[in-house]
Each structure stands twice: as C-alpha cells, then as structure tokens.
PDB file of C-alpha atoms and ligand atoms in Angstrom:
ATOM      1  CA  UNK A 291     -66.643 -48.845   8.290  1.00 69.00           C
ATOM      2  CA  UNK A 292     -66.959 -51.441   5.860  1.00 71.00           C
ATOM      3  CA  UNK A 293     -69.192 -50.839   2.609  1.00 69.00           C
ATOM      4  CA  UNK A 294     -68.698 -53.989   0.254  1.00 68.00           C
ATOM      5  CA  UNK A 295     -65.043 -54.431  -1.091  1.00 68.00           C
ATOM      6  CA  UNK A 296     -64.266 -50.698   0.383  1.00 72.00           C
ATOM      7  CA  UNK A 297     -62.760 -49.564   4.031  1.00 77.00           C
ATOM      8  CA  UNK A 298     -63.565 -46.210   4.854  1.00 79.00           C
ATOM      9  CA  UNK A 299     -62.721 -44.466   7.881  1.00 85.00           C
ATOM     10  CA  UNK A 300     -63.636 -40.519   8.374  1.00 87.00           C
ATOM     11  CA  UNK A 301     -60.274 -39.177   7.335  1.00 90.00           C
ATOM     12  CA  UNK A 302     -61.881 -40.489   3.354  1.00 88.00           C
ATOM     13  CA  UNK A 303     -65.149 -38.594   4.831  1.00 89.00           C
ATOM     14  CA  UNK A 304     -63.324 -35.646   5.336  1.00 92.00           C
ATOM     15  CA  UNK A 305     -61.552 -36.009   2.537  1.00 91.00           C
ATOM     16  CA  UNK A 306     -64.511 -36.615   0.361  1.00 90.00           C
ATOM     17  CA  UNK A 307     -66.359 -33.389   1.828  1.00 93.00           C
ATOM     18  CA  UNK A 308     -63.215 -31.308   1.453  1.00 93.00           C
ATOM     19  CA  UNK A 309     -63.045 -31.869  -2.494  1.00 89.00           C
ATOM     20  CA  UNK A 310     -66.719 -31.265  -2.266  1.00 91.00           C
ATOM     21  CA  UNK A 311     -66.419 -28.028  -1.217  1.00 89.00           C
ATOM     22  CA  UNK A 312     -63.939 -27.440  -3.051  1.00 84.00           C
ATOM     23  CA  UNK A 313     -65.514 -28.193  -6.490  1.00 82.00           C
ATOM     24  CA  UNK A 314     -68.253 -26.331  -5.345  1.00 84.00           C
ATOM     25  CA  UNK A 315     -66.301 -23.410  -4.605  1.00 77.00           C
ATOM     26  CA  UNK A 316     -64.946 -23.803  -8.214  1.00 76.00           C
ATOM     27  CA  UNK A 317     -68.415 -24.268  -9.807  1.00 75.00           C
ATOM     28  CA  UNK A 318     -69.076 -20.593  -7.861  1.00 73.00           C
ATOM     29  CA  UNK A 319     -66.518 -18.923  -9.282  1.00 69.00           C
ATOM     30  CA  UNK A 320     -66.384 -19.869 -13.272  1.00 68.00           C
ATOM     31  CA  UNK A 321     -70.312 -20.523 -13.127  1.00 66.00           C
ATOM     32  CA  UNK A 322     -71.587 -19.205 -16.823  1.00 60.00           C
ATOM     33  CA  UNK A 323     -68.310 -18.222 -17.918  1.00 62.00           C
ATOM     34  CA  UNK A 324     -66.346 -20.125 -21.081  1.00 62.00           C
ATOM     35  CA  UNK A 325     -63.776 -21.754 -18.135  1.00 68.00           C
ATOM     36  CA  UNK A 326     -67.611 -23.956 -17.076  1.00 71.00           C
ATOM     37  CA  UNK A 327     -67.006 -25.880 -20.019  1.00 74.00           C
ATOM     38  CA  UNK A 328     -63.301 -26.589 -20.034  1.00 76.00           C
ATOM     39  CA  UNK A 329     -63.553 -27.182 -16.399  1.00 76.00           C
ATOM     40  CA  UNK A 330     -66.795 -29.753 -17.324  1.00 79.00           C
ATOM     41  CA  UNK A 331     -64.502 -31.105 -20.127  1.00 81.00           C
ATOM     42  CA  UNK A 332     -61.670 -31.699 -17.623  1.00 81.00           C
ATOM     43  CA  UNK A 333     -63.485 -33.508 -14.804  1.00 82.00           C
ATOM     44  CA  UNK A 334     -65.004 -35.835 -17.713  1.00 87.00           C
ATOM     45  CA  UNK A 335     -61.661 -36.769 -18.791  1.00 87.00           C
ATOM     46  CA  UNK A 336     -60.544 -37.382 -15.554  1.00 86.00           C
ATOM     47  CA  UNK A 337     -63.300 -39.487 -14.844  1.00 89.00           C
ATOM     48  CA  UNK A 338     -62.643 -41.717 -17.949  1.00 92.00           C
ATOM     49  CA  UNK A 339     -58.871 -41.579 -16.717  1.00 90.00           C
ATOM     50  CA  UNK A 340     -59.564 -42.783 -13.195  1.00 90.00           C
ATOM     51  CA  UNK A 341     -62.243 -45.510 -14.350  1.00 92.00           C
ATOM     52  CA  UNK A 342     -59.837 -46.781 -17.593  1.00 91.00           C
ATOM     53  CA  UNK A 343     -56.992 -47.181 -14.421  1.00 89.00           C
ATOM     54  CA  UNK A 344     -58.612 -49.010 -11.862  1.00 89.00           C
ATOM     55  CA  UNK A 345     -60.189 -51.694 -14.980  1.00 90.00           C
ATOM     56  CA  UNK A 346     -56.550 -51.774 -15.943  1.00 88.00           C
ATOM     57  CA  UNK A 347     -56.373 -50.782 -19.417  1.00 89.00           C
ATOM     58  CA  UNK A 348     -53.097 -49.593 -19.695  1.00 88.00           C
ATOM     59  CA  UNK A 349     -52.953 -48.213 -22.823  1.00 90.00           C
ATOM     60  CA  UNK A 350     -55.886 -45.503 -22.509  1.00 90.00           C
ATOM     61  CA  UNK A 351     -55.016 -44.733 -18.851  1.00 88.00           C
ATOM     62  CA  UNK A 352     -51.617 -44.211 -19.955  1.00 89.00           C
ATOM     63  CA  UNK A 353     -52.919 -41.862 -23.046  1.00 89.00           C
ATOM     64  CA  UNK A 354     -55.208 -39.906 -20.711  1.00 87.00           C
ATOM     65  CA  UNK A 355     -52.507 -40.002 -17.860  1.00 85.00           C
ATOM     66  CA  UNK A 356     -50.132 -38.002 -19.763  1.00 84.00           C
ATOM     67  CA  UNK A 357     -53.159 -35.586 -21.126  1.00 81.00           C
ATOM     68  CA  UNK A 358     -54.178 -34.851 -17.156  1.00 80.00           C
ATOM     69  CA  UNK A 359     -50.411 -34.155 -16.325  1.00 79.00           C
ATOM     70  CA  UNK A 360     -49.997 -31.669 -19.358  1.00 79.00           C
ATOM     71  CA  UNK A 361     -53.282 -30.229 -18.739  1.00 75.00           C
ATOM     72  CA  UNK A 362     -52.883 -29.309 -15.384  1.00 76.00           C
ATOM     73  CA  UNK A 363     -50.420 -26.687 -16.536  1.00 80.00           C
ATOM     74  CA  UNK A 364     -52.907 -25.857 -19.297  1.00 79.00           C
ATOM     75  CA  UNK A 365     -55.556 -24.998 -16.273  1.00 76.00           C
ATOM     76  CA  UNK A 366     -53.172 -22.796 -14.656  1.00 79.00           C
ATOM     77  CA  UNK A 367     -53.017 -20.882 -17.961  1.00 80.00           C
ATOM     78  CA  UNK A 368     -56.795 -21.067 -18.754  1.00 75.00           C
ATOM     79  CA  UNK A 369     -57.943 -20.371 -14.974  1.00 75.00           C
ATOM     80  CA  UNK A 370     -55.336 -17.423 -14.397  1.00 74.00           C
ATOM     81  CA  UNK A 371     -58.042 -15.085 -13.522  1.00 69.00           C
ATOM     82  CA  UNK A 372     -60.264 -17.986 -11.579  1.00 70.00           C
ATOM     83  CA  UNK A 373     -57.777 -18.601  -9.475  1.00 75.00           C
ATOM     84  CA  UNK A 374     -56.409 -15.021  -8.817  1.00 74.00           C
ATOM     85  CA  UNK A 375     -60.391 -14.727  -7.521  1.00 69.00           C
ATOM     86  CA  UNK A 376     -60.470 -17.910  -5.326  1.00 72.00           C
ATOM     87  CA  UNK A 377     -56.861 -17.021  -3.560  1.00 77.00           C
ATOM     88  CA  UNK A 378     -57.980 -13.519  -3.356  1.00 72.00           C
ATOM     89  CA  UNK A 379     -61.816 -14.748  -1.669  1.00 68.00           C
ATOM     90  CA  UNK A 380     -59.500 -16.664   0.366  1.00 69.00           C
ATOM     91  CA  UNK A 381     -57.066 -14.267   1.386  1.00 67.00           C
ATOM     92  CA  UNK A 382     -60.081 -12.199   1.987  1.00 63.00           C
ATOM     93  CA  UNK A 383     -62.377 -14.671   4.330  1.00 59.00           C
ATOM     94  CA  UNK A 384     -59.570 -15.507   5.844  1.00 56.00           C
ATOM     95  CA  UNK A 385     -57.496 -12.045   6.850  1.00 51.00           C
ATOM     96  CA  UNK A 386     -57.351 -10.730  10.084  1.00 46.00           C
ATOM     97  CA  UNK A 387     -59.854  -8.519   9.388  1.00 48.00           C
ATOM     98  CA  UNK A 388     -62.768 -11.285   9.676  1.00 48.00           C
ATOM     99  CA  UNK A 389     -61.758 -12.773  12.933  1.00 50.00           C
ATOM    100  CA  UNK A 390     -64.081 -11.677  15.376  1.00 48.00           C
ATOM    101  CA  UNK A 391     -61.463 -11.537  18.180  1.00 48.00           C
ATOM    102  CA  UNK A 392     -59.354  -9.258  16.449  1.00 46.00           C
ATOM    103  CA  UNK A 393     -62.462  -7.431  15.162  1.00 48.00           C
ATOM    104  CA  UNK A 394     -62.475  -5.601  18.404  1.00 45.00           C
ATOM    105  CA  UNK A 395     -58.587  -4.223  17.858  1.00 46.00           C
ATOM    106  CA  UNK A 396     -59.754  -2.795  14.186  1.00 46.00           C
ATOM    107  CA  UNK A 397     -60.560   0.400  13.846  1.00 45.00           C
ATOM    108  CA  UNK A 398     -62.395   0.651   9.861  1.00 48.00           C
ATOM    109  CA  UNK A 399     -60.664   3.177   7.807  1.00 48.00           C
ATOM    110  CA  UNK A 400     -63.752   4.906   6.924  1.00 47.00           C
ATOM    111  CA  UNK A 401     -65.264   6.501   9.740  1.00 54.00           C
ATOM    112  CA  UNK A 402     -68.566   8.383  10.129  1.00 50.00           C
ATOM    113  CA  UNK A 403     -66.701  11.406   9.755  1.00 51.00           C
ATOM    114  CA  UNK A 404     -67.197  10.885   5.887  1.00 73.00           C
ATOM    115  CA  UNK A 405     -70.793  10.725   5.980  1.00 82.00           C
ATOM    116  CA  UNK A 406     -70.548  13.907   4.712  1.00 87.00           C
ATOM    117  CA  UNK A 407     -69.011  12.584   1.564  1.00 91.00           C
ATOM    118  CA  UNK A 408     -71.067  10.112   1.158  1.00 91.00           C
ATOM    119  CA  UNK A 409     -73.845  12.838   1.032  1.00 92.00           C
ATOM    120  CA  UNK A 410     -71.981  14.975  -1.668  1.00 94.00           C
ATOM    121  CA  UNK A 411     -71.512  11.775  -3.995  1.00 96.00           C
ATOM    122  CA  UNK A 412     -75.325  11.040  -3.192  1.00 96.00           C
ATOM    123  CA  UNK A 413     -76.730  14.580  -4.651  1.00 96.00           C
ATOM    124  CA  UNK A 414     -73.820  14.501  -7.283  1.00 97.00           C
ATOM    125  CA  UNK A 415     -75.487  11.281  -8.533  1.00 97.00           C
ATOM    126  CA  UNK A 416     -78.813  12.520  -8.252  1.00 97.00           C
ATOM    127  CA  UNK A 417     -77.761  14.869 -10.580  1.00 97.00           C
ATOM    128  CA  UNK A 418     -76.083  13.213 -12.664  1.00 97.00           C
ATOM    129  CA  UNK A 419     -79.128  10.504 -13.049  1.00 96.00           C
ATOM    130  CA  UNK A 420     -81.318  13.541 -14.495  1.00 96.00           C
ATOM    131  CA  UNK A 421     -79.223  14.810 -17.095  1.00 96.00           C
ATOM    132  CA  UNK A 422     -78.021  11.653 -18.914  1.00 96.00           C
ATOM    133  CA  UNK A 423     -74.887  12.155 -17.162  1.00 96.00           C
ATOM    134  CA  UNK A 424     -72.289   8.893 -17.189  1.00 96.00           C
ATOM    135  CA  UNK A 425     -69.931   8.228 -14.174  1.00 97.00           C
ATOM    136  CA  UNK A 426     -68.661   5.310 -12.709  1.00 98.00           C
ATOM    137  CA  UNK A 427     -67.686   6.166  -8.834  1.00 97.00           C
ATOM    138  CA  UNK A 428     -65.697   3.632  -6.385  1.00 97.00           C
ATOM    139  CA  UNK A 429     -65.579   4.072  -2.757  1.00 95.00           C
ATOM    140  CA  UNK A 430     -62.720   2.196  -1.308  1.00 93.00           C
ATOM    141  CA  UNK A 431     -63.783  -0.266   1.965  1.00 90.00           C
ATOM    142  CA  UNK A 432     -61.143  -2.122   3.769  1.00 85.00           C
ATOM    143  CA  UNK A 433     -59.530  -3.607   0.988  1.00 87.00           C
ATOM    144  CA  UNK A 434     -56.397  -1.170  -0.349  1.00 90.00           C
ATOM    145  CA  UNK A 435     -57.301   0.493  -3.794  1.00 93.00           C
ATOM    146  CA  UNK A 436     -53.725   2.030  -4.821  1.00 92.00           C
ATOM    147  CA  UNK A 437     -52.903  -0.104  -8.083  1.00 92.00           C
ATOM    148  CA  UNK A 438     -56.309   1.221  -8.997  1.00 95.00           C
ATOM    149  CA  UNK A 439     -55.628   4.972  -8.107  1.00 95.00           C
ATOM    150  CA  UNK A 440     -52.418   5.178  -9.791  1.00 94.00           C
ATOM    151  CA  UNK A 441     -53.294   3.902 -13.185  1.00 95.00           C
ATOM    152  CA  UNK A 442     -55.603   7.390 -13.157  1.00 96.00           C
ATOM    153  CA  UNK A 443     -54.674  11.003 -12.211  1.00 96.00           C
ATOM    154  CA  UNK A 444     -53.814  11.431  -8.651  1.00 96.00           C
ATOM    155  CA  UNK A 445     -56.220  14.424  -7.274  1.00 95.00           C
ATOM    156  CA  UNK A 446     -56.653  14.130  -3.448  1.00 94.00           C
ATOM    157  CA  UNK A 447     -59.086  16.654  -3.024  1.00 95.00           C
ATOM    158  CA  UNK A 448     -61.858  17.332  -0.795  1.00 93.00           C
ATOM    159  CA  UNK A 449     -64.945  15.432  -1.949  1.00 94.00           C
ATOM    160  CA  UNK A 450     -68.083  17.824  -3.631  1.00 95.00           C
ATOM    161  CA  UNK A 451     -71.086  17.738  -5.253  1.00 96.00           C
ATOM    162  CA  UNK A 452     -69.395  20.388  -7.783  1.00 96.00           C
ATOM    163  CA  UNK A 453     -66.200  18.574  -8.385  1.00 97.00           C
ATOM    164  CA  UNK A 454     -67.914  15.471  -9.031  1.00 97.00           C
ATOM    165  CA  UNK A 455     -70.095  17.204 -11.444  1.00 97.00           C
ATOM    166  CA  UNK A 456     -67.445  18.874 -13.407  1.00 97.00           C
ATOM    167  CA  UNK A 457     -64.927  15.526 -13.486  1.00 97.00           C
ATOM    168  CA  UNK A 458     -68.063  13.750 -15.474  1.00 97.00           C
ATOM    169  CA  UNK A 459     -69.139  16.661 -17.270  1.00 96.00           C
ATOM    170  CA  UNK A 460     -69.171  15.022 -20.692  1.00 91.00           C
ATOM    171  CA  UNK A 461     -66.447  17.740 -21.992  1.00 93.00           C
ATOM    172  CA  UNK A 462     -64.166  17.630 -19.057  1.00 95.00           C
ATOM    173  CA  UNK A 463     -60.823  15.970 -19.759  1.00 95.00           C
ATOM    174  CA  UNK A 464     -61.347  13.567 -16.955  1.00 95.00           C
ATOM    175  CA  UNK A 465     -64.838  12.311 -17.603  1.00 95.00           C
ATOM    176  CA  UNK A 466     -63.405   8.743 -18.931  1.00 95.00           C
ATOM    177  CA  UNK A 467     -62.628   5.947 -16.446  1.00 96.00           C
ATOM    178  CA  UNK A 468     -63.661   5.911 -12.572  1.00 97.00           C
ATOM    179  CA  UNK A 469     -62.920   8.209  -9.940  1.00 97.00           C
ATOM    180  CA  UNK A 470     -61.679   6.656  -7.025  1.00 97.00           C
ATOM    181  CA  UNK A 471     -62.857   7.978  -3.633  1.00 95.00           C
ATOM    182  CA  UNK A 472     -60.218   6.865  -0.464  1.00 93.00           C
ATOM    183  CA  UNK A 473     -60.712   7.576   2.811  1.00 89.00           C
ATOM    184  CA  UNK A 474     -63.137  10.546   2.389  1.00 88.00           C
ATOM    185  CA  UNK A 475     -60.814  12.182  -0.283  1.00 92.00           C
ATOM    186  CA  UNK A 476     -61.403  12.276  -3.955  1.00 96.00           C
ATOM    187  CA  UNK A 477     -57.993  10.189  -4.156  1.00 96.00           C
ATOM    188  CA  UNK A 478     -58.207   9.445  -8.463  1.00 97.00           C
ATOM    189  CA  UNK A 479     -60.264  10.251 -11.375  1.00 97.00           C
ATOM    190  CA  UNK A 480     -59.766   8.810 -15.242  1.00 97.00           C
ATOM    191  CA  UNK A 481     -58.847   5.578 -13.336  1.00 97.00           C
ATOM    192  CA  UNK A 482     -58.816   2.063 -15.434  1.00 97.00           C
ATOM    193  CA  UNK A 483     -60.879  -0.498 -13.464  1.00 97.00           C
ATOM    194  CA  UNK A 484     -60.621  -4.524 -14.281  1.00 94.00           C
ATOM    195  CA  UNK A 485     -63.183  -5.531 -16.765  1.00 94.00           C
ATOM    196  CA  UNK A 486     -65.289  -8.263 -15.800  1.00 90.00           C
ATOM    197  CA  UNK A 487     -65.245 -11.447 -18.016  1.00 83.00           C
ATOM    198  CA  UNK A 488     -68.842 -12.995 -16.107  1.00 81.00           C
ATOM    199  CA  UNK A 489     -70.941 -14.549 -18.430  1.00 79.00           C
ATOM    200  CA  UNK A 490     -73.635 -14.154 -15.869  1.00 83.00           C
ATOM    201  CA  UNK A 491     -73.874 -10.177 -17.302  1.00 86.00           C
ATOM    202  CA  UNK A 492     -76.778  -8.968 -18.750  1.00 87.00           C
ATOM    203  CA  UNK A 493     -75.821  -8.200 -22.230  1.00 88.00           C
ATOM    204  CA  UNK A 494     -77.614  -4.998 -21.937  1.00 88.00           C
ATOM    205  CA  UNK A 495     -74.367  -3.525 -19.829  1.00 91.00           C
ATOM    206  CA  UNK A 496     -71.814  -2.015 -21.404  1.00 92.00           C
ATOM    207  CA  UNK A 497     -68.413  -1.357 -20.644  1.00 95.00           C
ATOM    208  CA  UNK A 498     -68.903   0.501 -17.542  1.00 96.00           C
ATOM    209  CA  UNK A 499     -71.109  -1.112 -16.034  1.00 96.00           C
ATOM    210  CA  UNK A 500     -68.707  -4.577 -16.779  1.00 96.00           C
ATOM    211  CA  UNK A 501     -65.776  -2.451 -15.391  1.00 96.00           C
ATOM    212  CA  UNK A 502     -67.965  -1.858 -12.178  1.00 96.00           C
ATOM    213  CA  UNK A 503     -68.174  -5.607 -11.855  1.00 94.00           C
ATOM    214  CA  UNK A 504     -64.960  -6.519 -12.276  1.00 93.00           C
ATOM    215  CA  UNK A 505     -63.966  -4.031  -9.452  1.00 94.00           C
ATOM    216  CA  UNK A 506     -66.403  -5.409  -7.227  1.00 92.00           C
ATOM    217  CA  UNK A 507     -65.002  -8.941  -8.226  1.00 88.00           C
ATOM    218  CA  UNK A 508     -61.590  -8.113  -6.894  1.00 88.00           C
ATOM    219  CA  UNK A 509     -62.069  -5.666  -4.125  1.00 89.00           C
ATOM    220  CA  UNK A 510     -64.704  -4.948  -1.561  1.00 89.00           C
ATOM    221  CA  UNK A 511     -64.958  -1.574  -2.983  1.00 93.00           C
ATOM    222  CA  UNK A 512     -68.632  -0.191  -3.251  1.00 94.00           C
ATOM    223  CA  UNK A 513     -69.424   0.987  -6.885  1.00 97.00           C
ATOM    224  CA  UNK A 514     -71.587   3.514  -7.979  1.00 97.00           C
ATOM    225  CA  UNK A 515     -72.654   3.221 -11.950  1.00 97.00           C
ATOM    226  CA  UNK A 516     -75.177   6.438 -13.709  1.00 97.00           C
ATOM    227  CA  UNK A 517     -75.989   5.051 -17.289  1.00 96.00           C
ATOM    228  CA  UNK A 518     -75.482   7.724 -19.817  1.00 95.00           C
ATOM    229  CA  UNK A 519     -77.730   5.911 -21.947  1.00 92.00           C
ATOM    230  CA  UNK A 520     -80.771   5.208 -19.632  1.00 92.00           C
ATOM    231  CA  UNK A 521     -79.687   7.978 -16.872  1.00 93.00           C
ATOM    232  CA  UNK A 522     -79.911   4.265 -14.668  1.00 95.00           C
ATOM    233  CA  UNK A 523     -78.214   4.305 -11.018  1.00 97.00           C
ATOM    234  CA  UNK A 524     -76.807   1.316  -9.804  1.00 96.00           C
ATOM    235  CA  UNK A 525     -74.856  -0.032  -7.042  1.00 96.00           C
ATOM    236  CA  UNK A 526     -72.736  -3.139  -7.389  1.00 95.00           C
ATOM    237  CA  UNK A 527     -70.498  -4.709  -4.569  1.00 92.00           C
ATOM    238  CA  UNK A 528     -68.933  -8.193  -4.115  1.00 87.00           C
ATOM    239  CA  UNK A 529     -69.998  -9.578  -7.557  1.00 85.00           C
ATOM    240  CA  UNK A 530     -73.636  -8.331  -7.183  1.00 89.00           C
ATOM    241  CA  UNK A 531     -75.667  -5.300  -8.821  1.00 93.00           C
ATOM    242  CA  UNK A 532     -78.855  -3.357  -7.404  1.00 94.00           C
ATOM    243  CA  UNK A 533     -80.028  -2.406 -10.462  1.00 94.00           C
ATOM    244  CA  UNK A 534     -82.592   1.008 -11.163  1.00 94.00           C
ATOM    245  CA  UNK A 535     -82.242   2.770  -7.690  1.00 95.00           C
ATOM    246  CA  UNK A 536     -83.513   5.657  -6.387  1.00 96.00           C
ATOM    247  CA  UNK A 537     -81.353   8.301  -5.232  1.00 95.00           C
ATOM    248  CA  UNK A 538     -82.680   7.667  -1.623  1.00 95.00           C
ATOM    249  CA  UNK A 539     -82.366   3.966  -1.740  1.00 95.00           C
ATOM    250  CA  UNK A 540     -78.595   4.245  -3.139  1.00 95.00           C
ATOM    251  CA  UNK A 541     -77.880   6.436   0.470  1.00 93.00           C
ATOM    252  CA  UNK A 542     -79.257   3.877   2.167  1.00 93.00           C
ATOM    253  CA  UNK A 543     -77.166   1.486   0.283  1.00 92.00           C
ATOM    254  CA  UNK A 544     -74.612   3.091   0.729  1.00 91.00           C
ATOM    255  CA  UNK A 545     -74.330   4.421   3.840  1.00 88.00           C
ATOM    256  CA  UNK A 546     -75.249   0.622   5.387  1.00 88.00           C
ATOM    257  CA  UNK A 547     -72.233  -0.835   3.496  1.00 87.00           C
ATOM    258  CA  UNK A 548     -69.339   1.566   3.820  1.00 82.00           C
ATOM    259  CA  UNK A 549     -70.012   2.437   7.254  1.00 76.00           C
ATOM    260  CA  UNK A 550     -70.754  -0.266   8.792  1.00 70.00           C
ATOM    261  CA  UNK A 551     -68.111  -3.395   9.761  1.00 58.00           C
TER     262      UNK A 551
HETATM  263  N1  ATP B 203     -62.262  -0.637 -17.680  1.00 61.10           N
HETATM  264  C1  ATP B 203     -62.821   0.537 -17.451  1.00 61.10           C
HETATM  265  N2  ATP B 203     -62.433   1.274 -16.391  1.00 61.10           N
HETATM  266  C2  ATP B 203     -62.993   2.472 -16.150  1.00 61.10           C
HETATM  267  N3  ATP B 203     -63.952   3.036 -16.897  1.00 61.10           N
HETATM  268  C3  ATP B 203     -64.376   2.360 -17.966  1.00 61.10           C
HETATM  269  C4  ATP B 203     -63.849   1.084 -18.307  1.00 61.10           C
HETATM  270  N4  ATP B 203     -64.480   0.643 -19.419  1.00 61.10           N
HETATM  271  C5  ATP B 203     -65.354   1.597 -19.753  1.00 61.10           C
HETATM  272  N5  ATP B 203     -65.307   2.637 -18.908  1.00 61.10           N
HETATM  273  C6  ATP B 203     -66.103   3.876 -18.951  1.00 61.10           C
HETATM  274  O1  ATP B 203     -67.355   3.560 -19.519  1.00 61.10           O
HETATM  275  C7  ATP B 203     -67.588   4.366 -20.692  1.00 61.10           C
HETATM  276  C8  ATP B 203     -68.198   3.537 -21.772  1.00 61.10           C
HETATM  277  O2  ATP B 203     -69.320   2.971 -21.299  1.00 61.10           O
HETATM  278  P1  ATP B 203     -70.267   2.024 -22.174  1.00 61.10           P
HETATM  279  O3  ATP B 203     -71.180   2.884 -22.946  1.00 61.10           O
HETATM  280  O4  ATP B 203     -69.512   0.935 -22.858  1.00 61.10           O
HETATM  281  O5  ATP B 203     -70.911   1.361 -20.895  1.00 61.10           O
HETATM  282  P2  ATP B 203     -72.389   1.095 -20.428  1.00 61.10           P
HETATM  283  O6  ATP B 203     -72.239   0.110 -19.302  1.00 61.10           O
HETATM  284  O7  ATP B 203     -73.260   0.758 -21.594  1.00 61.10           O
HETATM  285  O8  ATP B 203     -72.801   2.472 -19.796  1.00 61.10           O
HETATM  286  P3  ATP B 203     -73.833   3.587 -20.321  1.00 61.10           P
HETATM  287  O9  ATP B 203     -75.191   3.057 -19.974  1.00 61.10           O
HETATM  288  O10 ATP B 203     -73.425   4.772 -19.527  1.00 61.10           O
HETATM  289  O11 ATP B 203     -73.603   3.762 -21.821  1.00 61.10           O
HETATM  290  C9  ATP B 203     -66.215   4.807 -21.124  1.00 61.10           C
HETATM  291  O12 ATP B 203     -66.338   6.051 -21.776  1.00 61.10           O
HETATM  292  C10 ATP B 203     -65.451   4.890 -19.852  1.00 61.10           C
HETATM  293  O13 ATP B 203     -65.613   6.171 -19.264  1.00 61.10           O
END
C-alpha cells in the first residue's frame, strides 16, 4: 500500500499496533505516578530526536542521539519498579496457569476445604471493625507468598477467630505488619508487605492501607484492611480497593475470589 512518498505493507501495521499496545500498557502501569512525567518528558525528546534526524540537522540529532542512548539506561534505573510490574503482569497473563487447556490439569491450591477459614477471618474482622481494631490480613491465591512470610514470624497454625483477635490485639507483640494466611494455615504474622508508590491513592490511606496495595500490585493475593482510625473494612486485590464493606459483603468478596479459578 502506497500512501504518498511512504510504502507500507502490514508487517509496519503490525508493527505500528504492537508499539501501540505497548505504550499503552506503559501508560497503565506508571499512570499518576512521578515516572508519567519522565516517561512524557522522554517520548517528547524522542520525538524532537526522530523529527531533527529525518530534516537532517546533524548537530541536534546528534546532541539528542547521545541523550536517548544514555537515557535509556537512566529508564532502567527510574522504571525499576515499572518494569518489575509489567514482566511480572506478563509472567502472570502468560503462565501456565491461564491457559485454558492446561486449566483442566490444575488443581487450585486453595480448596473449599478452607471455607472454614475463610469464615473465622470473616467474624475475626467483624470484630475487629467494631472495636477500632487495626489489621491488615493477606490470603495467598495462586501466586507463591514465601519472600513475604519469611520477612515476619513463621506461625503455621490453625486459622481462628481467637488467634486472629489476639495477633492484632493492640498490645500483642505481633500486632504490627500483616499476617499472612497460606493454604488454610495462619502461615506468618508481623510480616513486611511492599509499599505501594501509586499516585492514584487517596491521600486519606495511610500506611497500611498503601502496604495492602502494593501487595495486591505484585501478587494475586486477596487483602483484607480494618482501619484503626475509622474501624473501615476493605478489600483490595490486583491494584483495586472495595472500599467501606460490610462484613457480609467482604464474605462474599471473598469467598468469590479465593475460591473460585
Ligand atoms: N509495609 C507494611 N507492611 C505491613 N504492615 C504495614 C506496613 N506499613 C504499615 N503497616 C501497618 O500499618 C500500621 C500503620 O498504619 P497507618 O496508620 O499508617 O495506616 P492507615 O492506612 O492510615 O490505617 P489506619 O486507618 O488503620 O490508621 C503499622 O502499625 C503497621 O502495622
């Protein structure tokens, strides 16, 4: 196909729609954090660069050309955690796990033997929501939660409504951090969680609730957040918070994302 000076045949279509998606993809990911602006500030550049080359002016294309080489290593630097998120979305879309075929082979590690767990940490919450109590709950999904569980204190213990009310009892020794439920079992408690750098967070949300996101960020883990402050339940997975639930809504919730596919 012929469109004035310019041949195009639909390996430059496909290439065109793969950088496409691609940017978009990027935009996702960095969308109303401080990397928007640098990646904004980048494309600009290397807009000017591209346009300055094909007038011919040597001496700015050169300039810029050297700026785009050195900054590419700068992005790796500046995008570190941007692009850990993309490979890992990736590595996640893309994993066994997702293929429908192999779907069938699978067998979930959380089974509906653990509803009964999932009840405990439901009336442990409940709790918890009318006394002002904080806590900051994962429940591992599919992906493996391990690095997580061992920068706490290793419990594996049967899941209750009264352990899960002394761990956050604001005098126990391990009220601070998450506790990190794993295949039915209370695997960790006073674990650190990643701390999400989203611009996109309401202001409003402390630490816990930013440490909640930055789980959900990285794992498929399902996240369970009681405000201290406003005795607030909320349930955050993939990136995404359900903010001001009721104790029967959370079950739901819950229930429909760890134990299903
Ligand atoms: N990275 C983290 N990993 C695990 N737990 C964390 C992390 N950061 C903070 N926390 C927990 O959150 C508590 C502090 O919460 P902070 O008051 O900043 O959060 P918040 O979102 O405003 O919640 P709240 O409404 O309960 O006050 C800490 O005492 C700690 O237990």
């Amino acid at each position: 196909m012929r469109i004035g000076f310019l041949t195009i045949d639909w390996i430059d279509i496909l290439d065109i729609l793969l950088v496409a998606y691609m940017l978009y993809q990027i935009y996702k990911l960095i969308q109303g954090s401080i990397a928007n602006k640098i990646f904004f500030g980048y494309i600009l550049i290397y807009g000017v660069f591209l346009v300055s080359k094909a007038l011919g002016m040597e001496f700015l294309s050169s300039i810029l050309g050297q700026f785009m080489n050195m900054g590419v290593l700068a992005l790796l630097i500046i995008f570190q955690q941007e692009i850990r998120r993309f490979l890992m979305m990736l590595g996640r879309s893309t994993s066994f796990r997702e293929n429908a075929l192999l779907k069938r082979f699978y067998t979930p590690k959380v089974s509906k033997e653990n509803l009964s767990t999932l009840q405990s940490i439901v009336e442990a919450v409940k709790v918890m929501a009318t006394t002002y109590t904080g806590a900051l709950i994962v429940i591992e999904k599919e992906d493996d939660l391990k690095k997580f569980i061992e920068s706490g204190d290793v419990l594996d213990a049967e899941v209750s409504k009264r352990l899960l009310l002394t761990i956050f009892h604001k005098n126990s020794p391990l009220h601070d951090g998450a506790v990190i439920i794993k295949g039915g079992r209370l695997a960790a408690a006073r674990c650190m969680l990643p701390v999400s750098e989203s611009g996109t967070i309401s202001p409003a949300l402390g630490f816990r609730h930013r440490a909640a996101f930055g789980m959900s960020e990285q794992t498929d883990a399902a996240i369970i957040v009681v405000s201290e402050e406003k005795a607030e339940i909320s349930f955050v997975n993939h990136g995404g918070i359900f903010r001001n639930m009721s104790v029967q809504d959370l079950e739901v919730k819950l229930k429909d994302y760890i134990l299903k596919d």
